[in-house]
Amino acid sequence: MLRFAGIQFKPTLDKIKNLAKASKLAKEAVANGANLIAFPECFNSPYGNQFFEEYAEEIPGGRTTECLSALAKEQRVHIIGGSIPEREGSALFNTSLVFNPDGEIVAKHRKMHLFDIDIPGKIRFQESETLSPGNSVTTFDCRGFTVGVAICYDIRFPELAQLMALRGADLLVYPGAFNMTTGPLYFELLTRARAVDNQVYCASVAPATDEGASYVSWGHSLIVGPDGRVRDAAEHGERTIFCDVKREEIDAVREGIPTRKQKRADVYKLVQV
């Protein structure tokens, strides 16, 4: 059985305290039966262009990598390490690492679509001012299932989710920090849409809302089943969401509405370049 836990908590300016809190909450989730743990986007630091350089780490070898590796090995679970600012040479990335129960890195996703938006009078954010984009589609095997990982703004691009589904993904996980403008409009909508589009479970895992932060996360982490129904959801505060990922539910949805067999490859086709 695959039991997913998405941990919504409030990161602070103190990386060491953030890692300690994440570890504590992960252990509590494991005690409640979870064997796949996911943290939020930028869970070890505040989110913002002014913070990425200061909190960036090389991978492997950084404090966060070492912490998550040890935690996965100690608890004998898979961990999706939300995302952290990564440094490689002079470039910075927004990166999610996946660890297996032996503490080994089995997948690495660099945010592919950078969050560059400008909504007059509400919010302007340009990740490309500091970050570089990744270029890989990311999946890994976990307890008999295939899991896809992407980060936040990546969820707006259905082609990426479809590519993960073509690789056999049963569950898509998006660590993501939507804000107080885009969150109420799109966070649940996009999570449900990607689940329905691909007939998979889909989870979005956010930082909890901190109204004193320079960037305020909407929170509201959730996981959706392959039929589009929300299985568990948080609100603004700190909370861990849970869901049992079941093969029979995936199969029933795909057999009842067989869209995967009904695609018109003679008219359109999705190709990874």
PDB file of C-alpha atoms in Angstrom, residues 42-238:
ATOM      1  CA  CYS A  42      10.942  26.206  -0.457  1.00  0.00           C
ATOM      2  CA  PHE A  43      10.320  24.398   2.818  1.00  0.00           C
ATOM      3  CA  ASN A  44      13.806  25.092   4.211  1.00  0.00           C
ATOM      4  CA  SER A  45      13.752  28.846   3.559  1.00  0.00           C
ATOM      5  CA  PRO A  46      11.495  31.805   2.857  1.00  0.00           C
ATOM      6  CA  TYR A  47      10.278  32.068  -0.737  1.00  0.00           C
ATOM      7  CA  GLY A  48      11.530  35.084  -2.683  1.00  0.00           C
ATOM      8  CA  ASN A  49      14.196  36.288  -5.080  1.00  0.00           C
ATOM      9  CA  GLN A  50      15.939  38.055  -2.223  1.00  0.00           C
ATOM     10  CA  PHE A  51      16.390  34.715  -0.411  1.00  0.00           C
ATOM     11  CA  PHE A  52      17.380  32.226  -3.120  1.00  0.00           C
ATOM     12  CA  GLU A  53      21.084  33.085  -3.223  1.00  0.00           C
ATOM     13  CA  GLU A  54      21.481  33.203   0.563  1.00  0.00           C
ATOM     14  CA  TYR A  55      19.783  29.833   1.193  1.00  0.00           C
ATOM     15  CA  ALA A  56      21.060  27.980  -1.883  1.00  0.00           C
ATOM     16  CA  GLU A  57      22.942  24.694  -1.428  1.00  0.00           C
ATOM     17  CA  GLU A  58      24.948  22.453  -3.676  1.00  0.00           C
ATOM     18  CA  ILE A  59      23.513  19.003  -4.341  1.00  0.00           C
ATOM     19  CA  PRO A  60      24.665  16.617  -3.009  1.00  0.00           C
ATOM     20  CA  GLY A  61      26.493  17.715   0.109  1.00  0.00           C
ATOM     21  CA  GLY A  62      24.262  20.496   1.398  1.00  0.00           C
ATOM     22  CA  ARG A  63      22.707  20.531   4.859  1.00  0.00           C
ATOM     23  CA  THR A  64      19.196  19.895   3.554  1.00  0.00           C
ATOM     24  CA  THR A  65      20.242  16.969   1.364  1.00  0.00           C
ATOM     25  CA  GLU A  66      22.050  15.340   4.276  1.00  0.00           C
ATOM     26  CA  CYS A  67      19.087  15.906   6.601  1.00  0.00           C
ATOM     27  CA  LEU A  68      16.505  14.406   4.235  1.00  0.00           C
ATOM     28  CA  SER A  69      18.743  11.475   3.333  1.00  0.00           C
ATOM     29  CA  ALA A  70      19.181  10.588   7.000  1.00  0.00           C
ATOM     30  CA  LEU A  71      15.468  11.069   7.701  1.00  0.00           C
ATOM     31  CA  ALA A  72      14.372   8.800   4.834  1.00  0.00           C
ATOM     32  CA  LYS A  73      16.819   6.115   5.917  1.00  0.00           C
ATOM     33  CA  GLU A  74      15.893   6.332   9.588  1.00  0.00           C
ATOM     34  CA  GLN A  75      12.144   6.196   8.921  1.00  0.00           C
ATOM     35  CA  ARG A  76      12.392   3.738   5.981  1.00  0.00           C
ATOM     36  CA  VAL A  77      10.161   5.859   3.733  1.00  0.00           C
ATOM     37  CA  HIS A  78      10.309   7.760   0.459  1.00  0.00           C
ATOM     38  CA  ILE A  79      10.595  11.534   0.814  1.00  0.00           C
ATOM     39  CA  ILE A  80       9.861  14.221  -1.770  1.00  0.00           C
ATOM     40  CA  GLY A  81      11.896  17.093  -0.412  1.00  0.00           C
ATOM     41  CA  GLY A  82       9.492  19.863  -1.413  1.00  0.00           C
ATOM     42  CA  SER A  83      11.899  22.207  -3.092  1.00  0.00           C
ATOM     43  CA  ILE A  84      15.008  24.093  -2.088  1.00  0.00           C
ATOM     44  CA  PRO A  85      17.206  26.718  -3.748  1.00  0.00           C
ATOM     45  CA  GLU A  86      20.040  24.827  -5.461  1.00  0.00           C
ATOM     46  CA  ARG A  87      23.389  26.252  -6.558  1.00  0.00           C
ATOM     47  CA  GLU A  88      25.378  24.756  -9.428  1.00  0.00           C
ATOM     48  CA  GLY A  89      28.305  26.941 -10.435  1.00  0.00           C
ATOM     49  CA  SER A  90      26.921  30.433 -10.958  1.00  0.00           C
ATOM     50  CA  ALA A  91      23.356  29.206 -11.638  1.00  0.00           C
ATOM     51  CA  LEU A  92      20.501  28.871  -9.155  1.00  0.00           C
ATOM     52  CA  PHE A  93      17.581  26.455  -9.489  1.00  0.00           C
ATOM     53  CA  ASN A  94      14.366  25.671  -7.617  1.00  0.00           C
ATOM     54  CA  THR A  95      14.909  21.946  -7.041  1.00  0.00           C
ATOM     55  CA  SER A  96      13.035  18.990  -5.607  1.00  0.00           C
ATOM     56  CA  LEU A  97      14.912  15.876  -4.487  1.00  0.00           C
ATOM     57  CA  VAL A  98      13.414  12.426  -3.939  1.00  0.00           C
ATOM     58  CA  PHE A  99      14.964   9.964  -1.476  1.00  0.00           C
ATOM     59  CA  ASN A 100      14.279   6.245  -1.147  1.00  0.00           C
ATOM     60  CA  PRO A 101      14.171   4.306   2.165  1.00  0.00           C
ATOM     61  CA  ASP A 102      17.933   3.750   1.929  1.00  0.00           C
ATOM     62  CA  GLY A 103      18.490   7.517   1.911  1.00  0.00           C
ATOM     63  CA  GLU A 104      19.574   7.566  -1.728  1.00  0.00           C
ATOM     64  CA  ILE A 105      18.587  10.292  -4.178  1.00  0.00           C
ATOM     65  CA  VAL A 106      16.433   8.552  -6.801  1.00  0.00           C
ATOM     66  CA  ALA A 107      15.047  11.602  -8.624  1.00  0.00           C
ATOM     67  CA  LYS A 108      15.772  15.298  -9.019  1.00  0.00           C
ATOM     68  CA  HIS A 109      13.442  17.860 -10.566  1.00  0.00           C
ATOM     69  CA  ARG A 110      14.416  21.417 -11.330  1.00  0.00           C
ATOM     70  CA  LYS A 111      11.406  23.698 -11.747  1.00  0.00           C
ATOM     71  CA  MET A 112      10.873  23.832 -15.489  1.00  0.00           C
ATOM     72  CA  HIS A 113       8.481  26.773 -15.826  1.00  0.00           C
ATOM     73  CA  LEU A 114       9.658  29.834 -13.910  1.00  0.00           C
ATOM     74  CA  PHE A 115       7.045  31.919 -12.127  1.00  0.00           C
ATOM     75  CA  ASP A 116       7.076  35.193 -14.054  1.00  0.00           C
ATOM     76  CA  ILE A 117       3.763  37.020 -13.678  1.00  0.00           C
ATOM     77  CA  ASP A 118       2.580  40.622 -13.425  1.00  0.00           C
ATOM     78  CA  ILE A 119      -1.035  41.200 -12.382  1.00  0.00           C
ATOM     79  CA  PRO A 120      -1.459  45.005 -12.135  1.00  0.00           C
ATOM     80  CA  GLY A 121      -2.361  46.201  -8.668  1.00  0.00           C
ATOM     81  CA  LYS A 122      -2.039  42.725  -7.143  1.00  0.00           C
ATOM     82  CA  ILE A 123       1.239  40.866  -7.594  1.00  0.00           C
ATOM     83  CA  ARG A 124       4.402  40.935  -9.656  1.00  0.00           C
ATOM     84  CA  PHE A 125       6.976  38.145  -9.336  1.00  0.00           C
ATOM     85  CA  GLN A 126       9.817  37.246 -11.706  1.00  0.00           C
ATOM     86  CA  GLU A 127      11.662  34.067 -10.729  1.00  0.00           C
ATOM     87  CA  SER A 128      13.786  34.419 -13.867  1.00  0.00           C
ATOM     88  CA  GLU A 129      15.509  37.413 -12.285  1.00  0.00           C
ATOM     89  CA  THR A 130      17.460  34.931 -10.124  1.00  0.00           C
ATOM     90  CA  LEU A 131      16.648  31.344 -11.142  1.00  0.00           C
ATOM     91  CA  SER A 132      17.401  29.182 -14.164  1.00  0.00           C
ATOM     92  CA  PRO A 133      14.873  26.624 -15.496  1.00  0.00           C
ATOM     93  CA  GLY A 134      15.209  22.858 -15.467  1.00  0.00           C
ATOM     94  CA  ASN A 135      14.649  20.724 -18.531  1.00  0.00           C
ATOM     95  CA  SER A 136      13.676  17.234 -17.330  1.00  0.00           C
ATOM     96  CA  VAL A 137      10.470  15.266 -16.882  1.00  0.00           C
ATOM     97  CA  THR A 138      10.727  13.555 -13.489  1.00  0.00           C
ATOM     98  CA  THR A 139       9.214  10.270 -12.308  1.00  0.00           C
ATOM     99  CA  PHE A 140      10.247   7.548  -9.869  1.00  0.00           C
ATOM    100  CA  ASP A 141       9.012   4.165  -8.663  1.00  0.00           C
ATOM    101  CA  CYS A 142       7.537   3.835  -5.185  1.00  0.00           C
ATOM    102  CA  ARG A 143       5.963   0.734  -3.647  1.00  0.00           C
ATOM    103  CA  GLY A 144       4.525  -0.563  -6.907  1.00  0.00           C
ATOM    104  CA  PHE A 145       3.400   2.835  -8.194  1.00  0.00           C
ATOM    105  CA  THR A 146       4.995   5.463 -10.421  1.00  0.00           C
ATOM    106  CA  VAL A 147       5.104   9.007  -9.033  1.00  0.00           C
ATOM    107  CA  GLY A 148       5.679  12.185 -11.026  1.00  0.00           C
ATOM    108  CA  VAL A 149       7.168  15.316  -9.479  1.00  0.00           C
ATOM    109  CA  ALA A 150       7.031  18.912 -10.662  1.00  0.00           C
ATOM    110  CA  ILE A 151       7.033  22.267  -8.864  1.00  0.00           C
ATOM    111  CA  CYS A 152       4.340  24.918  -8.407  1.00  0.00           C
ATOM    112  CA  TYR A 153       3.976  26.887 -11.687  1.00  0.00           C
ATOM    113  CA  ASP A 154       4.736  23.663 -13.586  1.00  0.00           C
ATOM    114  CA  ILE A 155       1.155  22.605 -12.787  1.00  0.00           C
ATOM    115  CA  ARG A 156      -0.208  25.216 -15.209  1.00  0.00           C
ATOM    116  CA  PHE A 157       1.266  23.324 -18.149  1.00  0.00           C
ATOM    117  CA  PRO A 158      -0.830  20.220 -18.854  1.00  0.00           C
ATOM    118  CA  GLU A 159       1.696  18.886 -21.370  1.00  0.00           C
ATOM    119  CA  LEU A 160       4.208  18.220 -18.588  1.00  0.00           C
ATOM    120  CA  ALA A 161       1.618  16.287 -16.580  1.00  0.00           C
ATOM    121  CA  GLN A 162       0.714  14.309 -19.696  1.00  0.00           C
ATOM    122  CA  LEU A 163       4.358  13.403 -20.258  1.00  0.00           C
ATOM    123  CA  MET A 164       4.581  12.104 -16.690  1.00  0.00           C
ATOM    124  CA  ALA A 165       1.392  10.122 -17.279  1.00  0.00           C
ATOM    125  CA  LEU A 166       2.852   8.665 -20.468  1.00  0.00           C
ATOM    126  CA  ARG A 167       5.721   7.414 -18.319  1.00  0.00           C
ATOM    127  CA  GLY A 168       3.170   5.549 -16.218  1.00  0.00           C
ATOM    128  CA  ALA A 169       2.572   8.032 -13.392  1.00  0.00           C
ATOM    129  CA  ASP A 170      -0.190   7.042 -10.969  1.00  0.00           C
ATOM    130  CA  LEU A 171       0.341  10.015  -8.662  1.00  0.00           C
ATOM    131  CA  LEU A 172       1.548  13.537  -9.469  1.00  0.00           C
ATOM    132  CA  VAL A 173       3.036  15.645  -6.666  1.00  0.00           C
ATOM    133  CA  TYR A 174       3.491  19.400  -6.969  1.00  0.00           C
ATOM    134  CA  PRO A 175       5.175  21.213  -4.078  1.00  0.00           C
ATOM    135  CA  GLY A 176       3.821  24.720  -4.664  1.00  0.00           C
ATOM    136  CA  ALA A 177       3.526  28.111  -3.000  1.00  0.00           C
ATOM    137  CA  PHE A 178       0.609  29.820  -4.725  1.00  0.00           C
ATOM    138  CA  ASN A 179      -0.054  33.301  -3.362  1.00  0.00           C
ATOM    139  CA  MET A 180      -3.103  35.093  -1.987  1.00  0.00           C
ATOM    140  CA  THR A 181      -4.079  36.289  -5.485  1.00  0.00           C
ATOM    141  CA  THR A 182      -3.600  33.160  -7.598  1.00  0.00           C
ATOM    142  CA  GLY A 183      -4.245  30.629  -4.827  1.00  0.00           C
ATOM    143  CA  PRO A 184      -7.987  31.183  -4.302  1.00  0.00           C
ATOM    144  CA  LEU A 185      -8.586  31.160  -8.062  1.00  0.00           C
ATOM    145  CA  TYR A 186      -6.381  28.342  -9.292  1.00  0.00           C
ATOM    146  CA  PHE A 187      -4.760  26.112  -6.664  1.00  0.00           C
ATOM    147  CA  GLU A 188      -7.564  23.585  -6.207  1.00  0.00           C
ATOM    148  CA  LEU A 189      -8.789  24.024  -9.783  1.00  0.00           C
ATOM    149  CA  LEU A 190      -5.438  23.113 -11.346  1.00  0.00           C
ATOM    150  CA  THR A 191      -4.820  20.203  -8.971  1.00  0.00           C
ATOM    151  CA  ARG A 192      -8.202  18.709  -9.800  1.00  0.00           C
ATOM    152  CA  ALA A 193      -7.730  19.392 -13.506  1.00  0.00           C
ATOM    153  CA  ARG A 194      -4.406  17.560 -13.684  1.00  0.00           C
ATOM    154  CA  ALA A 195      -5.946  14.612 -11.814  1.00  0.00           C
ATOM    155  CA  VAL A 196      -8.930  14.417 -14.176  1.00  0.00           C
ATOM    156  CA  ASP A 197      -6.888  15.064 -17.337  1.00  0.00           C
ATOM    157  CA  ASN A 198      -4.628  12.116 -16.626  1.00  0.00           C
ATOM    158  CA  GLN A 199      -6.819   9.900 -14.405  1.00  0.00           C
ATOM    159  CA  VAL A 200      -4.234   9.944 -11.618  1.00  0.00           C
ATOM    160  CA  TYR A 201      -4.006  11.034  -8.018  1.00  0.00           C
ATOM    161  CA  CYS A 202      -2.657  14.583  -7.811  1.00  0.00           C
ATOM    162  CA  ALA A 203      -1.310  16.406  -4.732  1.00  0.00           C
ATOM    163  CA  SER A 204      -0.271  20.018  -4.262  1.00  0.00           C
ATOM    164  CA  VAL A 205       1.707  20.715  -1.092  1.00  0.00           C
ATOM    165  CA  ALA A 206       2.052  24.319   0.050  1.00  0.00           C
ATOM    166  CA  PRO A 207       3.642  26.247   2.897  1.00  0.00           C
ATOM    167  CA  ALA A 208       1.140  27.363   5.524  1.00  0.00           C
ATOM    168  CA  THR A 209      -0.037  30.964   5.352  1.00  0.00           C
ATOM    169  CA  ASP A 210       2.242  33.465   7.107  1.00  0.00           C
ATOM    170  CA  GLU A 211       0.759  36.943   6.785  1.00  0.00           C
ATOM    171  CA  GLY A 212       3.981  38.466   8.098  1.00  0.00           C
ATOM    172  CA  ALA A 213       6.093  37.017   5.276  1.00  0.00           C
ATOM    173  CA  SER A 214       7.261  39.044   2.283  1.00  0.00           C
ATOM    174  CA  TYR A 215       5.554  36.450   0.056  1.00  0.00           C
ATOM    175  CA  VAL A 216       2.337  35.075   1.536  1.00  0.00           C
ATOM    176  CA  SER A 217       1.416  31.506   0.622  1.00  0.00           C
ATOM    177  CA  TRP A 218      -2.235  30.577   0.133  1.00  0.00           C
ATOM    178  CA  GLY A 219      -1.750  27.249   1.917  1.00  0.00           C
ATOM    179  CA  HIS A 220      -4.686  24.914   1.222  1.00  0.00           C
ATOM    180  CA  SER A 221      -2.630  21.818   0.376  1.00  0.00           C
ATOM    181  CA  LEU A 222      -4.788  19.058  -1.085  1.00  0.00           C
ATOM    182  CA  ILE A 223      -4.780  15.653  -2.710  1.00  0.00           C
ATOM    183  CA  VAL A 224      -7.280  14.665  -5.382  1.00  0.00           C
ATOM    184  CA  GLY A 225      -8.255  11.184  -6.560  1.00  0.00           C
ATOM    185  CA  PRO A 226      -8.257   9.995 -10.188  1.00  0.00           C
ATOM    186  CA  ASP A 227     -11.992  10.752 -10.353  1.00  0.00           C
ATOM    187  CA  GLY A 228     -11.383  14.418  -9.496  1.00  0.00           C
ATOM    188  CA  ARG A 229     -12.743  14.287  -5.944  1.00  0.00           C
ATOM    189  CA  VAL A 230     -10.723  15.956  -3.182  1.00  0.00           C
ATOM    190  CA  ARG A 231      -9.594  13.266  -0.736  1.00  0.00           C
ATOM    191  CA  ASP A 232      -8.011  15.513   1.904  1.00  0.00           C
ATOM    192  CA  ALA A 233      -7.296  19.229   2.168  1.00  0.00           C
ATOM    193  CA  ALA A 234      -5.823  21.774   4.545  1.00  0.00           C
ATOM    194  CA  GLU A 235      -6.786  25.403   5.033  1.00  0.00           C
ATOM    195  CA  HIS A 236      -4.374  28.231   5.920  1.00  0.00           C
ATOM    196  CA  GLY A 237      -2.809  26.685   9.013  1.00  0.00           C
ATOM    197  CA  GLU A 238      -0.256  23.954   9.586  1.00  0.00           C
TER     198      GLU A 238
END
